[in-house]
Coordinates of C-alpha atoms and ligand atoms in Angstrom, one line a residue:
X1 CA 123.6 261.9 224.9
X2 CA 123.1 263.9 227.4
X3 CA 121.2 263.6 231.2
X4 CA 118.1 264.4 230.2
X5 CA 116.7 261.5 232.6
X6 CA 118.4 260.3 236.3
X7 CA 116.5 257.1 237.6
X8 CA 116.8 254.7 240.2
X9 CA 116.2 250.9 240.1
X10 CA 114.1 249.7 242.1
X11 CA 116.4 248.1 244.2
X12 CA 117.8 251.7 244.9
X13 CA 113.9 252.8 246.2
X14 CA 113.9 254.3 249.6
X15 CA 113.0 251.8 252.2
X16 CA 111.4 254.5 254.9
X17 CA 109.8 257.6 255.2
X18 CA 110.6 260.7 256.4
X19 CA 109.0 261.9 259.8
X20 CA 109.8 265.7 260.1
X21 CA 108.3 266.5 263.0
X22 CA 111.0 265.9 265.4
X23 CA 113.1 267.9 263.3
X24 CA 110.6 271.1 263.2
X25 CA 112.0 274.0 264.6
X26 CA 109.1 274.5 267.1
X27 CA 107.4 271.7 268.5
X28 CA 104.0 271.4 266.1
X29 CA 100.8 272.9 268.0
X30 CA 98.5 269.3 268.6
X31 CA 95.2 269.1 267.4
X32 CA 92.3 270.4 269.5
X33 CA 88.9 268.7 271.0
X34 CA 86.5 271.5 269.8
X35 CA 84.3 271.4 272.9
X36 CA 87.2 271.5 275.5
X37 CA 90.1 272.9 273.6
X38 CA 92.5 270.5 275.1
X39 CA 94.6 268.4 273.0
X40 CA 92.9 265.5 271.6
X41 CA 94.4 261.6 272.5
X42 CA 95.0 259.0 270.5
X43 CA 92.2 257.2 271.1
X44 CA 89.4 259.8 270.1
X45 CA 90.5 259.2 266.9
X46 CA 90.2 255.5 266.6
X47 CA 86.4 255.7 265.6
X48 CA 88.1 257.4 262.0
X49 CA 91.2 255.8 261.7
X50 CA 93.3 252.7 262.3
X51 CA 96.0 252.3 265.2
X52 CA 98.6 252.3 262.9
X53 CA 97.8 255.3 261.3
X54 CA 97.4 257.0 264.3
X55 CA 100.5 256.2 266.0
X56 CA 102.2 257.4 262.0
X57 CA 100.1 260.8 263.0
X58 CA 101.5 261.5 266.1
X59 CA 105.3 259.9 266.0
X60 CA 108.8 261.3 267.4
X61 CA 110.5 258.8 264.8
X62 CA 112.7 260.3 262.2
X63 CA 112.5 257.2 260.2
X64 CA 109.3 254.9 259.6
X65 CA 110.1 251.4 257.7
X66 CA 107.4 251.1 254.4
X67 CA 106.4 247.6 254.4
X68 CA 107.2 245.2 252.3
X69 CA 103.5 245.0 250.7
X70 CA 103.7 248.4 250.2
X71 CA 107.0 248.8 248.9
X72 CA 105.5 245.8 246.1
X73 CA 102.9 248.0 246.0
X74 CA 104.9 251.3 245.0
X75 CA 106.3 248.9 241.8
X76 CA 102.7 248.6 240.5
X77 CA 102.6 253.0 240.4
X78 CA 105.9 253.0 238.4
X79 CA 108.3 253.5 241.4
X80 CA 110.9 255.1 241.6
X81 CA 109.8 257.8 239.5
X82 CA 112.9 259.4 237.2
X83 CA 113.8 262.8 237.7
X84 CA 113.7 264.1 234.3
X85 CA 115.7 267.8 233.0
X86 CA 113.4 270.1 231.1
X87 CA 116.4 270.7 228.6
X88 CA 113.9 271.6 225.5
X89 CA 112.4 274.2 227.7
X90 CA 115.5 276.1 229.3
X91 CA 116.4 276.4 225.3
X92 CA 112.9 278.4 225.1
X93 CA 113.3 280.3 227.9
X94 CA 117.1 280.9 227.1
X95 CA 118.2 280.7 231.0
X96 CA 121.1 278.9 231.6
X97 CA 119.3 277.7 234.8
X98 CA 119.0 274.5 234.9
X99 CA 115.2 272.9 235.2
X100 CA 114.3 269.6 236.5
X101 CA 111.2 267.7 237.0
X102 CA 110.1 264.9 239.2
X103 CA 107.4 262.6 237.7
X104 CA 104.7 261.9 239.9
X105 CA 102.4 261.2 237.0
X106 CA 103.3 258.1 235.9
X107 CA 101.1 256.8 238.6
X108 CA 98.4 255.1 236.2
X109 CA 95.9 256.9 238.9
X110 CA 97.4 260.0 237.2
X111 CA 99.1 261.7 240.1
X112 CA 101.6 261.5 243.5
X113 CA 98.2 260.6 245.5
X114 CA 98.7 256.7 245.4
X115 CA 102.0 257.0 247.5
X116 CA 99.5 257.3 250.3
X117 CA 96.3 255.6 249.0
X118 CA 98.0 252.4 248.9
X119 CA 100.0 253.0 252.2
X120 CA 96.5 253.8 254.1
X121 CA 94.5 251.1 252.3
X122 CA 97.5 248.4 253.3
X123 CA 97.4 249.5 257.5
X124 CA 93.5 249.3 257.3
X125 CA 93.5 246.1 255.7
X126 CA 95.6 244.6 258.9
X127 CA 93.3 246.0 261.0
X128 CA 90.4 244.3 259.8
X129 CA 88.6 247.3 258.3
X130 CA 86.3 246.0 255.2
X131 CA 85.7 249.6 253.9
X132 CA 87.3 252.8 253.6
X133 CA 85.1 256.1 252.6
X134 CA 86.3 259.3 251.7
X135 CA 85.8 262.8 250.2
X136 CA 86.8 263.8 246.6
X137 CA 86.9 267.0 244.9
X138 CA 88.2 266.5 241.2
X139 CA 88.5 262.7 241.5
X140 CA 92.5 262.4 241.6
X141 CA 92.1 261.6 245.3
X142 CA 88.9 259.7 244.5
X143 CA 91.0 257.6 241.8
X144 CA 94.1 257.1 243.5
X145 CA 92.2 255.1 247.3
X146 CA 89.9 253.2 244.8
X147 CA 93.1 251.7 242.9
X148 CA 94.6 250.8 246.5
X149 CA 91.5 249.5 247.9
X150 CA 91.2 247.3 244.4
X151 CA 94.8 246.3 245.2
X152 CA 94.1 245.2 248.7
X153 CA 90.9 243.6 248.3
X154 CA 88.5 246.5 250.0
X155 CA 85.2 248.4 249.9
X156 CA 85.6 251.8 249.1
X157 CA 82.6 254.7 249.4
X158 CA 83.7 258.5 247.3
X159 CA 81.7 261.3 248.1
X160 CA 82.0 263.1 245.1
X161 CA 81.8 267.2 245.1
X162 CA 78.9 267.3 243.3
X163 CA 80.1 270.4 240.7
X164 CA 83.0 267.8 239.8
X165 CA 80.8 264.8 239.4
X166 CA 78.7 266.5 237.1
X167 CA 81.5 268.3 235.0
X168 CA 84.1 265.5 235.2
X169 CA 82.8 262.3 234.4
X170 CA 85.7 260.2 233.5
X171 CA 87.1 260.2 236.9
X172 CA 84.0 258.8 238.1
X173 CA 84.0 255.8 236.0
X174 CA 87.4 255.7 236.7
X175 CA 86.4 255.2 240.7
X176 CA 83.4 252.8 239.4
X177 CA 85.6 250.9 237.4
X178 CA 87.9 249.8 240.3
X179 CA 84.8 248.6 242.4
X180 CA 83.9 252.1 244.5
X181 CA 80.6 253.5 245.2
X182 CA 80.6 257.1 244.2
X183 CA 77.8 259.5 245.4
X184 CA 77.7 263.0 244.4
X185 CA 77.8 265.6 247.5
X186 CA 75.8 267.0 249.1
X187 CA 74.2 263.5 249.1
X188 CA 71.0 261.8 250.3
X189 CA 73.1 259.0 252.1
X190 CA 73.9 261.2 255.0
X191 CA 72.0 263.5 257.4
X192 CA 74.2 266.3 256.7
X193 CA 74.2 265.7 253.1
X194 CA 70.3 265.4 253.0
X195 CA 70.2 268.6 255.4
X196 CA 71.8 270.6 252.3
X197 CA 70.1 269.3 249.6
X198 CA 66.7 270.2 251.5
X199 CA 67.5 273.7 251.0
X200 CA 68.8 273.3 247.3
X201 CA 68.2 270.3 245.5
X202 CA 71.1 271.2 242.8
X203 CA 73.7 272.3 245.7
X204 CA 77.2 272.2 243.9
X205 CA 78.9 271.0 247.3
X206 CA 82.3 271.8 248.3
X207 CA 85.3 269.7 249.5
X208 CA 84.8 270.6 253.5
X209 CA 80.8 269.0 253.0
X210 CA 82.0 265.9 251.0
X211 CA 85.1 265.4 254.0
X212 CA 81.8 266.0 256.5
X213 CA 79.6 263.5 254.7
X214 CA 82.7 261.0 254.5
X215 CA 83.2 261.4 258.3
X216 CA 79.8 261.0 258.9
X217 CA 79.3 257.4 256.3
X218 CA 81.9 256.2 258.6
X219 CA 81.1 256.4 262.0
X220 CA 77.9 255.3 260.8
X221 CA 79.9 251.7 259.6
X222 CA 81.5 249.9 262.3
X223 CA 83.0 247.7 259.4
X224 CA 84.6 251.3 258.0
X225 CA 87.2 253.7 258.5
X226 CA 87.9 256.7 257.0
X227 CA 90.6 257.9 254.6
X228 CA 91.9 261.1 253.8
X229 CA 94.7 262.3 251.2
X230 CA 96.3 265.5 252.1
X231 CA 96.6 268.0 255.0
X232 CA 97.6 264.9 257.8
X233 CA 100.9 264.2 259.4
X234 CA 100.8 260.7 258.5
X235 CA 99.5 261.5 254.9
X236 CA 102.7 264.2 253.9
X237 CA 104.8 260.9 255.9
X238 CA 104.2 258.4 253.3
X239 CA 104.4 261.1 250.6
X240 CA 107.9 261.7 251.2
X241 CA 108.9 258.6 249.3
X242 CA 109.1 261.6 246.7
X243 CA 111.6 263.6 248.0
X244 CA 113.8 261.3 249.3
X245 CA 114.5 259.4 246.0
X246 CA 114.7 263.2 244.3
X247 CA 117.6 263.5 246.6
X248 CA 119.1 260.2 245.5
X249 CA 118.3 261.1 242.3
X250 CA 120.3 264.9 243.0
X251 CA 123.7 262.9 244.7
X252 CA 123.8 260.4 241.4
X253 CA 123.6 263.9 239.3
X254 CA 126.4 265.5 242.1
X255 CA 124.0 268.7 242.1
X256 CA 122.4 270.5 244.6
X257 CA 118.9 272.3 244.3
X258 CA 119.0 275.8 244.9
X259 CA 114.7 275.4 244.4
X260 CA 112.4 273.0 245.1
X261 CA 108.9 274.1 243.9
X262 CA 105.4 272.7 244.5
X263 CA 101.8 273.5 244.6
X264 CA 100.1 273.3 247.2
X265 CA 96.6 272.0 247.9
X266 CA 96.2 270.2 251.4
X267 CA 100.0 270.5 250.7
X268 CA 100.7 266.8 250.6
X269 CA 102.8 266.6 247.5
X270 CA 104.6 269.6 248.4
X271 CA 105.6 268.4 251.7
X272 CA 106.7 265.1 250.1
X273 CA 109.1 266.5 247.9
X274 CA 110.5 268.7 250.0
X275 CA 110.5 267.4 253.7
X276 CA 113.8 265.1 253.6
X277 CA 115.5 268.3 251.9
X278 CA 113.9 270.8 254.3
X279 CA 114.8 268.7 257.3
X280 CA 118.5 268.7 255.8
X281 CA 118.4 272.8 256.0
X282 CA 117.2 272.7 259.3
X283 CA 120.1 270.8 260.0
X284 CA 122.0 273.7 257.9
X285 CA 123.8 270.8 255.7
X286 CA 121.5 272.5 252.5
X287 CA 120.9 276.5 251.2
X288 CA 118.2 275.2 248.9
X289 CA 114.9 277.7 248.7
X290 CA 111.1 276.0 248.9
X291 CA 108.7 277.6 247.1
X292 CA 104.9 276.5 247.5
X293 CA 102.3 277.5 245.2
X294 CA 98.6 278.5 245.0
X295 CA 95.9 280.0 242.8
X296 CA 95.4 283.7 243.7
X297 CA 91.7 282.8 244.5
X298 CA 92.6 280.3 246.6
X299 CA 95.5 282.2 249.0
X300 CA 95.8 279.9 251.9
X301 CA 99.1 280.6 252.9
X302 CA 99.9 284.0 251.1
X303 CA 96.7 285.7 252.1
X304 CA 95.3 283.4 254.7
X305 CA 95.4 283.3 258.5
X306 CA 97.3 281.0 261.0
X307 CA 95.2 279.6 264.0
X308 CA 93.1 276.7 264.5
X309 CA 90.4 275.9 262.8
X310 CA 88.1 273.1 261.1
X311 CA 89.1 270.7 258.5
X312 CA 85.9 270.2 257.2
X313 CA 82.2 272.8 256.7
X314 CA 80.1 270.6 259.1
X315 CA 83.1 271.4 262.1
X316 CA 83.2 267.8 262.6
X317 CA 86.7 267.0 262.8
X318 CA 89.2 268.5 265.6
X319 CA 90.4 271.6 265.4
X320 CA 94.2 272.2 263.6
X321 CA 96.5 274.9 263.7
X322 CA 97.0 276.0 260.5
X323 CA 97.2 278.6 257.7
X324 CA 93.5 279.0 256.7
X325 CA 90.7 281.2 254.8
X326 CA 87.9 279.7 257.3
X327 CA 86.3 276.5 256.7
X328 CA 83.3 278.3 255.4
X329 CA 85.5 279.5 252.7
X330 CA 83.9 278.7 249.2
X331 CA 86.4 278.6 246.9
X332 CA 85.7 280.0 243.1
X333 CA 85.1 276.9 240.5
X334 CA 89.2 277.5 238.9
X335 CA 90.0 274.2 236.9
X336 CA 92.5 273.1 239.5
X337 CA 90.4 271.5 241.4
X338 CA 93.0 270.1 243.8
X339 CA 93.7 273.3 245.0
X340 CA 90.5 274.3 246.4
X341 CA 90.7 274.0 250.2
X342 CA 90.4 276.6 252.8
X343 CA 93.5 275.1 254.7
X344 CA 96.8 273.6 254.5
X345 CA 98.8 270.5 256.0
X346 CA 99.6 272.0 259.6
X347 CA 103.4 271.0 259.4
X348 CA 103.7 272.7 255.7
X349 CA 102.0 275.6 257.9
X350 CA 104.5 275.8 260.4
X351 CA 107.2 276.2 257.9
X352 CA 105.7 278.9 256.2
X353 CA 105.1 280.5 260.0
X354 CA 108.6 279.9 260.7
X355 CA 109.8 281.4 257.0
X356 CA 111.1 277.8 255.7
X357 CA 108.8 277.7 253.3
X358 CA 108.3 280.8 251.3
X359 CA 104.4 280.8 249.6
X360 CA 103.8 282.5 246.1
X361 CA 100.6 282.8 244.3
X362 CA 99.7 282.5 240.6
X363 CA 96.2 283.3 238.6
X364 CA 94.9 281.2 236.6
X365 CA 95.2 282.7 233.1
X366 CA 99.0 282.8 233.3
X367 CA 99.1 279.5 234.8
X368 CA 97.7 277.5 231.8
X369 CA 100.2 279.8 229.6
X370 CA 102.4 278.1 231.5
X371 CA 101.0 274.9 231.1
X372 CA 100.9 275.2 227.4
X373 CA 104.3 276.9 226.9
X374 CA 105.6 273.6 229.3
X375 CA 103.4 270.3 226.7
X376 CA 104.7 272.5 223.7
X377 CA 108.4 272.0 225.0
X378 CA 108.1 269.2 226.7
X379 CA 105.4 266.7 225.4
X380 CA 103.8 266.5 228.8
X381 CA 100.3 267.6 229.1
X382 CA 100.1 268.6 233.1
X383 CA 97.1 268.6 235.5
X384 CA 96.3 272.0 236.3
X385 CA 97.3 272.2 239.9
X386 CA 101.2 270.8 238.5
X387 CA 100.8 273.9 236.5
X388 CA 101.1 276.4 239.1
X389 CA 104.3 274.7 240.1
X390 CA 105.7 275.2 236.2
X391 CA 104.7 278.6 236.1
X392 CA 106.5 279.7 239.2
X393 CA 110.0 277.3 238.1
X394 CA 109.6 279.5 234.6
X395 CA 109.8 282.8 236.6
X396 CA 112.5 281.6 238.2
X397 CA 114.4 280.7 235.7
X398 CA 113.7 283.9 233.8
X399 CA 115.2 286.0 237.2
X400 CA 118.4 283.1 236.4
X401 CA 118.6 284.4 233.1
X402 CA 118.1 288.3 233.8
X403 CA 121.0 288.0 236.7
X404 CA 123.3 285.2 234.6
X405 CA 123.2 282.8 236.8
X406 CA 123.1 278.9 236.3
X407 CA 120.6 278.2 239.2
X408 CA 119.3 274.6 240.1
X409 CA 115.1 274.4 239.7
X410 CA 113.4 271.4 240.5
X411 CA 110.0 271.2 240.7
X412 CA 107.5 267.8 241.1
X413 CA 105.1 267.3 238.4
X414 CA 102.2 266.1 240.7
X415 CA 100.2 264.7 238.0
X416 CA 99.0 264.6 234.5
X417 CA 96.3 266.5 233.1
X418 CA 95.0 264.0 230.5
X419 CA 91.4 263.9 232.5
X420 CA 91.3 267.7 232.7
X421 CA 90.7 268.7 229.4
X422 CA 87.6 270.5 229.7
X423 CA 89.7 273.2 231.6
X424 CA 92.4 273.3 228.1
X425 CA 89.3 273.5 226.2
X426 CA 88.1 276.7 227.6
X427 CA 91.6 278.1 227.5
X428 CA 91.7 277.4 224.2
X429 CA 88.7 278.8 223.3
X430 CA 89.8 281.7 225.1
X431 CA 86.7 281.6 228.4
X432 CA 88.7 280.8 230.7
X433 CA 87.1 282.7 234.2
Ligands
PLP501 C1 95.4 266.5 244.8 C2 96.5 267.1 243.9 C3 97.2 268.2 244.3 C4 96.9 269.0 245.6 O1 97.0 268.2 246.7 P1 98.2 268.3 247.7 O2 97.8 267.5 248.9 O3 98.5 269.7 248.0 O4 99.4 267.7 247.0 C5 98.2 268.7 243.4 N1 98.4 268.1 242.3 C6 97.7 267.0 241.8 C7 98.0 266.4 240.5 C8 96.7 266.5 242.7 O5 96.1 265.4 242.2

């Protein structure tokens, strides 16, 4: 038989994160007080987030210990993940690269998102916080916080883009089923949300007005805090439980990448897979390549700009340095949901400033060929963000093939794509837009 599948037991499972800040090449430009423009402390943040989290956000640590409720926790989402080889689909393509695959979606929340979810949920448990709210756009992150806060015994409020809510219903009993509340946004439970909906009763929201009504729900709730699942230091920290088993997973296999591909959103499950490997290049003990992807409507980092600017559309939260489209940006309706934000994570940012990080972007047509031409071969149906990550591994395995060479291409499968049928439907049907 051959390696088609390299696991770890869980006994093998990393037992700390990755902190790569003090390994960037630049020291990372600190968050901004809008109204002053200095530097914001630690402490105007505490009205949003726990201590803990906090001191995660701003650490000089190369190594932060998961605790041991978390790392029980990680069992429960099918940690460690296997690295599998996509052996049926380098005979399709013919390359002699090879292609491997790293599978976050055996999460039963669908994708890498509870790698965080549960780690945030934990630290605001042992502060005494009774609820957490947050923003959602196609429900993964929705799904992944209300499984943790089911875990750890907490309230949990979604605001739901309301465009999602409407067309993806699954994911919302999904968040109901594990005891959240789940409004659609622009909503009538906040002044902002009520504000929009004034002006258009059917307002389809956006991710930056649901992350401005979350905000808003909890400083309103001095039993809440709020939670968020990509773009934060602390967030890609506790995501790189990814890459650092991958790179277990590369030494039992005695390999070395020459690519590590991911899409990239907020850039959280990029950033995890990558990070430990990217701090090794920086340390020039690795040649691998990173490769992050994004839907040609949505061109953050291949198209974008790099200053500061606002997480979120009400210009509520402090400013960040970071590849952006403007946080007025409103992003066209494509299927991968995941992928529609005007920014990205500040350290992935960086890396792509400093030319780490190279960015690529795909459209969306040839992104669900990808995604077919992948569940045919491999009997994995993906989500459609994952997809942008297959479709770029393909075309690099094709330039393998075209210069003969047996290249390493890994890639992490960020989740599954069982809940996002509606968008294979319309491929299928042939109106996709
Ligand atoms: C949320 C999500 C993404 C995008 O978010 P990142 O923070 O960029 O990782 C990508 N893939 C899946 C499956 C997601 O759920």
């Amino acid at each position: 038989m051959r390696t088609i599948r390299t696991t770890l037991t869980p006994e093998e499972m990393p037992r700390r994160w990755y902190n790569i800040l003090p390994d960037l090449p630049t020291p990372l430009p600190p968050p901004l007080n809008p109204a002053t423009k200095e530097p914001i402390s630690p402490s105007d943040l505490e009205a949003i987030f726990p201590k803990s989290l906090i001191a995660q956000e701003m650490s000089q640590d190369s190594y932060i210990d998961i605790p041991e409720e978390v790392l029980d926790a990680y069992m429960l989402v099918m940690r460690p993940s296997p690295l599998q080889r996509a052996v049926r689909l380098e005979e399709k393509l013919k390359t002699p690269a090879k292609i491997y695959y790293k599978r976050e979606d055996l999460s039963p929340a669908g994708s890498h998102k509870t790698n965080t979810a549960l780690a945030q949920a934990y630290y605001n448990k042992m502060e005494g916080v009774e609820r957490l709210t947050t923003e959602t756009g196609a429900g993964q992150w929705g799904s992944a916080l209300s499984l943790a806060c089911s875990y750890f015994d907490m309230k949990c409020r979604v605001f739901m883009v309301r465009a999602s809510y409407d067309q993806k219903p699954y994911r919302r009993e999904v968040m109901r089923l594990f005891g959240s509340e789940v409004f659609p946004s622009p909503s009538d439970q906040t002044d902002f949300g009520k504000s929009l909906l004034a002006k258009d009763k059917n307002h389809p929201g956006s991710l930056g007005i649901a992350i401005s009504e979350a905000l808003e729900a909890c400083i309103k709730d001095d039993k809440a805090k709020y939670s968020l699942g990509s773009v934060l230091n602390h967030v890609m920290l506790h995501q790189t439980i990814i890459g650092q088993e991958t790179m277990l997973q590369f030494q039992k296999l005695g390999e070395k990448p020459d690519y590590l591909v991911g899409c990239v959103g907020g850039g959280s499950n990029f950033a995890g897979f990558t990070f430990p490997f990217v701090g090794q290049k920086l340390k020039k003990k690795l040649e691998t390549e990173f490769i992050a992807v994004e839907p040609t409507s949505v061109p953050t980092l291949t198209d974008g700009k790099y200053e500061y600017d606002f997480g979120d559309t009400a210009e509520m939260t402090p400013l960040l340095m970071m590849y952006t489209l403007g946080h007025a940006f409103v992003p066209s309706p494509i299927h991968a949901g995941g992928l529609r934000y005007h920014g990205a994570a500040p350290t992935v940012s960086a890396l792509v400033n400093e030319g780490v990080v190279k960015p690529v972007s795909y459209q969306q047509q040839e992104v669900f060929e990808a995604a077919a031409l992948f569940a045919n071969q491999e009997g994995v149906i993906p989500a459609p963000e994952t997809s942008h990550a297959i479709k770029a591994a393909i075309d690099l395995a094709l330039e393998a093939k075209k210069n003969n060479e047996e290249k390493i291409i890994a890639f992490n499968f960020s989740g599954h794509g069982l809940l996002d049928l509606a968008g294979y439907q319309a491929y299928l049907d042939g109106t996709l837009t």
